[in-house]
Amino acid sequence: MITSERATFGSKFGAILATAGSAVGLGNIWRFPYMLGANGGAAFLLIYLICVVLLGLPVMISEFYIGKHTHRNAVGAFKEMAPGTKWSLIGYNGVIAAFLILGFYAVVSGWTIEYIIQAFSGTLHGKDAASFQADFEMFSSSTVRPIIWTIAFILLTHVIIISGVKDGIERASKVMMPALFLILIVLCIRSVTLPGAEKGLEFFFNPDFSKITSSVVLSAMGQTFFSLSIGMGCLITYASYFNKTTNIQNTALQVTALDTLVSVLAGVMIFPAVFCFGITPTAGPELVFITLPNVFEQLPLGWLWSVVFFILLALAALTSTISLHEVATAYTHEEFKISRTKAAWLVSAGVMVLGIVSSLSFGVLKDFTIGGLTFFSLLDYVTAKIMLPLGGMFICIYVGYRVDRKILKAELTNEGTLPFYFFNTYAFFMKYIAPIAIAMIFLNELGLINKIVNFFQ
Ligand code: PHE
């Protein structure tokens, strides 16, 4: 163990903001509203909130336990807890997932830079809905510009990573997270004061229970997973920088609350605007890059709203790309015993290659498909739909069945100095509820549940 010289976050507040920064990202501001729009509106919100409490929170606490207990990276943690066993495959799964997620996440993050510039230079002004769509497609399918922004975003992430845990990750999150909240709240106020905002708020907050189907429940569970950054060792890595006195229970509660709040605020920002301008809430991935600038352009000082919004999206993405990069960097640095800077360069170089190919898969490599998916969609599919649920399920099984309850309780209560009123409930969830629920998401995402149901019909 290398506990003594190993980096830690400088303060509890810094640790919470950095971890919340990982959780809050494109998943909250882009994916959440789009999933909610496609899955019956407020009914999805309700199920999502239930999943966050019943599934997200216990898994997050478990990842924090593993990281804080071992002070190691995602792979090293399992090597230390269960030496000579195959449990470290959970860690390898996470490191590879981090790499692959970055390979497509950085492309979308790069698009935010293009839109900040376009909004700032007034290029978005005066367009109609059709040209917003056409111009987005033209930009994303072009060869050079999106690649430049993808690389720029990876380098931005890289610079923060090589500045270290405290001076890089923690300091950046301390500035970016409050900025993000401020911008989001300003945009929410603007949105709810638009004429006809009530319709959007009703769509978002007033559930129609008849819309709840098994597929809505499973989609909400999948969103919980992605949004809270659970299942791939990211929270193990961040918790390895917690110091002895960090309160795991409170940190998990606060991070979960912040992440959920940002998703809810994103909904409050987007839906009133969408309804006010008569756009359909099921517009899908277009909602952010095509619909929102269109909406903003129809407001006084439209360019300013667009600039502010895309800065918000870029900040949210950056604190998440940092955490993904850190998973791979910490592993490479610690397990191969090379310097942190060298490790970071290796990761950045690998991610750039993946990023370039994913970016090109919107243009020249559009017809290069594997299993019917472009390279970009393949990375998304393999990570979000296979690797995260699988990793999460095995983390639950490991903590639920392999970890000694006494050691677990001692770590989660800082050697008995903190109360943990619901410990038995938590342990029950880890053993029975969470792994089964995650197994269901996994099977559903692969389409296996449908196949099984059809088999019996
Ligand atoms: N949670 C991040 C988001 O909402 C994405 C992410 C997933 C980050 C997994 C790290 C690990 O955008």
PDB file of N, CA, C and O in Angstrom, residues 104-132:
ATOM      1  N   PHE A 104     -16.204   8.612 -26.744  1.00  0.00           N
ATOM      2  CA  PHE A 104     -17.340   9.282 -27.419  1.00  0.00           C
ATOM      3  C   PHE A 104     -17.816  10.518 -26.661  1.00  0.00           C
ATOM      4  O   PHE A 104     -18.282  11.482 -27.245  1.00  0.00           O
ATOM      5  N   TYR A 105     -17.648  10.504 -25.338  1.00  0.00           N
ATOM      6  CA  TYR A 105     -18.081  11.646 -24.510  1.00  0.00           C
ATOM      7  C   TYR A 105     -17.296  12.907 -24.910  1.00  0.00           C
ATOM      8  O   TYR A 105     -17.835  14.002 -24.946  1.00  0.00           O
ATOM      9  N   ALA A 106     -15.983  12.706 -25.229  1.00  0.00           N
ATOM     10  CA  ALA A 106     -15.150  13.857 -25.591  1.00  0.00           C
ATOM     11  C   ALA A 106     -15.623  14.496 -26.891  1.00  0.00           C
ATOM     12  O   ALA A 106     -15.451  15.691 -27.098  1.00  0.00           O
ATOM     13  N   VAL A 107     -16.225  13.698 -27.769  1.00  0.00           N
ATOM     14  CA  VAL A 107     -16.713  14.249 -29.039  1.00  0.00           C
ATOM     15  C   VAL A 107     -17.893  15.190 -28.776  1.00  0.00           C
ATOM     16  O   VAL A 107     -17.916  16.340 -29.239  1.00  0.00           O
ATOM     17  N   VAL A 108     -18.848  14.718 -27.972  1.00  0.00           N
ATOM     18  CA  VAL A 108     -20.016  15.557 -27.657  1.00  0.00           C
ATOM     19  C   VAL A 108     -19.555  16.779 -26.857  1.00  0.00           C
ATOM     20  O   VAL A 108     -20.028  17.899 -27.080  1.00  0.00           O
ATOM     21  N   SER A 109     -18.598  16.560 -25.956  1.00  0.00           N
ATOM     22  CA  SER A 109     -18.056  17.688 -25.185  1.00  0.00           C
ATOM     23  C   SER A 109     -17.434  18.712 -26.132  1.00  0.00           C
ATOM     24  O   SER A 109     -17.584  19.920 -25.940  1.00  0.00           O
ATOM     25  N   GLY A 110     -16.720  18.210 -27.150  1.00  0.00           N
ATOM     26  CA  GLY A 110     -16.098  19.093 -28.136  1.00  0.00           C
ATOM     27  C   GLY A 110     -17.139  19.932 -28.874  1.00  0.00           C
ATOM     28  O   GLY A 110     -16.917  21.114 -29.157  1.00  0.00           O
ATOM     29  N   TRP A 111     -18.293  19.350 -29.164  1.00  0.00           N
ATOM     30  CA  TRP A 111     -19.354  20.105 -29.848  1.00  0.00           C
ATOM     31  C   TRP A 111     -19.763  21.332 -29.033  1.00  0.00           C
ATOM     32  O   TRP A 111     -20.157  22.351 -29.581  1.00  0.00           O
ATOM     33  N   THR A 112     -19.677  21.220 -27.700  1.00  0.00           N
ATOM     34  CA  THR A 112     -20.091  22.371 -26.877  1.00  0.00           C
ATOM     35  C   THR A 112     -19.177  23.566 -27.160  1.00  0.00           C
ATOM     36  O   THR A 112     -19.635  24.704 -27.135  1.00  0.00           O
ATOM     37  N   ILE A 113     -17.887  23.290 -27.451  1.00  0.00           N
ATOM     38  CA  ILE A 113     -16.967  24.404 -27.750  1.00  0.00           C
ATOM     39  C   ILE A 113     -17.409  25.089 -29.042  1.00  0.00           C
ATOM     40  O   ILE A 113     -17.488  26.308 -29.130  1.00  0.00           O
ATOM     41  N   GLU A 114     -17.725  24.276 -30.055  1.00  0.00           N
ATOM     42  CA  GLU A 114     -18.192  24.842 -31.335  1.00  0.00           C
ATOM     43  C   GLU A 114     -19.414  25.739 -31.113  1.00  0.00           C
ATOM     44  O   GLU A 114     -19.500  26.836 -31.651  1.00  0.00           O
ATOM     45  N   TYR A 115     -20.336  25.264 -30.296  1.00  0.00           N
ATOM     46  CA  TYR A 115     -21.572  26.033 -30.085  1.00  0.00           C
ATOM     47  C   TYR A 115     -21.346  27.280 -29.240  1.00  0.00           C
ATOM     48  O   TYR A 115     -22.039  28.282 -29.437  1.00  0.00           O
ATOM     49  N   ILE A 116     -20.382  27.231 -28.321  1.00  0.00           N
ATOM     50  CA  ILE A 116     -20.058  28.452 -27.567  1.00  0.00           C
ATOM     51  C   ILE A 116     -19.566  29.505 -28.570  1.00  0.00           C
ATOM     52  O   ILE A 116     -19.994  30.653 -28.562  1.00  0.00           O
ATOM     53  N   ILE A 117     -18.668  29.060 -29.470  1.00  0.00           N
ATOM     54  CA  ILE A 117     -18.089  30.001 -30.441  1.00  0.00           C
ATOM     55  C   ILE A 117     -19.158  30.513 -31.403  1.00  0.00           C
ATOM     56  O   ILE A 117     -19.270  31.710 -31.662  1.00  0.00           O
ATOM     57  N   GLN A 118     -19.975  29.584 -31.917  1.00  0.00           N
ATOM     58  CA  GLN A 118     -21.033  30.001 -32.865  1.00  0.00           C
ATOM     59  C   GLN A 118     -21.998  30.978 -32.220  1.00  0.00           C
ATOM     60  O   GLN A 118     -22.399  31.971 -32.827  1.00  0.00           O
ATOM     61  N   ALA A 119     -22.383  30.689 -30.962  1.00  0.00           N
ATOM     62  CA  ALA A 119     -23.334  31.564 -30.283  1.00  0.00           C
ATOM     63  C   ALA A 119     -22.703  32.927 -30.069  1.00  0.00           C
ATOM     64  O   ALA A 119     -23.322  33.974 -30.298  1.00  0.00           O
ATOM     65  N   PHE A 120     -21.439  32.918 -29.672  1.00  0.00           N
ATOM     66  CA  PHE A 120     -20.732  34.154 -29.362  1.00  0.00           C
ATOM     67  C   PHE A 120     -20.552  35.014 -30.600  1.00  0.00           C
ATOM     68  O   PHE A 120     -20.689  36.231 -30.571  1.00  0.00           O
ATOM     69  N   SER A 121     -20.262  34.361 -31.733  1.00  0.00           N
ATOM     70  CA  SER A 121     -19.988  35.134 -32.944  1.00  0.00           C
ATOM     71  C   SER A 121     -21.272  35.492 -33.693  1.00  0.00           C
ATOM     72  O   SER A 121     -21.226  36.092 -34.758  1.00  0.00           O
ATOM     73  N   GLY A 122     -22.421  35.084 -33.143  1.00  0.00           N
ATOM     74  CA  GLY A 122     -23.687  35.476 -33.769  1.00  0.00           C
ATOM     75  C   GLY A 122     -24.102  34.600 -34.931  1.00  0.00           C
ATOM     76  O   GLY A 122     -25.087  34.888 -35.620  1.00  0.00           O
ATOM     77  N   THR A 123     -23.373  33.498 -35.199  1.00  0.00           N
ATOM     78  CA  THR A 123     -23.691  32.633 -36.341  1.00  0.00           C
ATOM     79  C   THR A 123     -25.059  31.972 -36.194  1.00  0.00           C
ATOM     80  O   THR A 123     -25.691  31.592 -37.179  1.00  0.00           O
ATOM     81  N   LEU A 124     -25.509  31.804 -34.942  1.00  0.00           N
ATOM     82  CA  LEU A 124     -26.783  31.111 -34.728  1.00  0.00           C
ATOM     83  C   LEU A 124     -27.970  32.036 -34.994  1.00  0.00           C
ATOM     84  O   LEU A 124     -29.104  31.594 -35.088  1.00  0.00           O
ATOM     85  N   HIS A 125     -27.662  33.338 -35.131  1.00  0.00           N
ATOM     86  CA  HIS A 125     -28.747  34.311 -35.206  1.00  0.00           C
ATOM     87  C   HIS A 125     -29.524  34.242 -36.522  1.00  0.00           C
ATOM     88  O   HIS A 125     -28.942  34.035 -37.574  1.00  0.00           O
ATOM     89  N   GLY A 126     -30.843  34.384 -36.403  1.00  0.00           N
ATOM     90  CA  GLY A 126     -31.686  34.510 -37.583  1.00  0.00           C
ATOM     91  C   GLY A 126     -31.960  33.216 -38.336  1.00  0.00           C
ATOM     92  O   GLY A 126     -32.497  33.241 -39.443  1.00  0.00           O
ATOM     93  N   LYS A 127     -31.577  32.078 -37.770  1.00  0.00           N
ATOM     94  CA  LYS A 127     -31.836  30.809 -38.472  1.00  0.00           C
ATOM     95  C   LYS A 127     -33.243  30.319 -38.162  1.00  0.00           C
ATOM     96  O   LYS A 127     -33.764  30.570 -37.079  1.00  0.00           O
ATOM     97  N   ASP A 128     -33.812  29.530 -39.093  1.00  0.00           N
ATOM     98  CA  ASP A 128     -35.090  28.892 -38.748  1.00  0.00           C
ATOM     99  C   ASP A 128     -34.797  27.469 -38.259  1.00  0.00           C
ATOM    100  O   ASP A 128     -33.659  26.992 -38.311  1.00  0.00           O
ATOM    101  N   ALA A 129     -35.855  26.782 -37.779  1.00  0.00           N
ATOM    102  CA  ALA A 129     -35.674  25.464 -37.163  1.00  0.00           C
ATOM    103  C   ALA A 129     -34.951  24.500 -38.105  1.00  0.00           C
ATOM    104  O   ALA A 129     -34.053  23.764 -37.696  1.00  0.00           O
ATOM    105  N   ALA A 130     -35.324  24.538 -39.394  1.00  0.00           N
ATOM    106  CA  ALA A 130     -34.735  23.596 -40.354  1.00  0.00           C
ATOM    107  C   ALA A 130     -33.239  23.837 -40.499  1.00  0.00           C
ATOM    108  O   ALA A 130     -32.449  22.885 -40.591  1.00  0.00           O
ATOM    109  N   SER A 131     -32.839  25.111 -40.515  1.00  0.00           N
ATOM    110  CA  SER A 131     -31.393  25.323 -40.695  1.00  0.00           C
ATOM    111  C   SER A 131     -30.604  24.997 -39.431  1.00  0.00           C
ATOM    112  O   SER A 131     -29.432  24.642 -39.526  1.00  0.00           O
ATOM    113  N   PHE A 132     -31.240  25.086 -38.246  1.00  0.00           N
ATOM    114  CA  PHE A 132     -30.538  24.627 -37.042  1.00  0.00           C
ATOM    115  C   PHE A 132     -30.184  23.154 -37.176  1.00  0.00           C
ATOM    116  O   PHE A 132     -29.081  22.723 -36.869  1.00  0.00           O
TER     117      PHE A 132
END
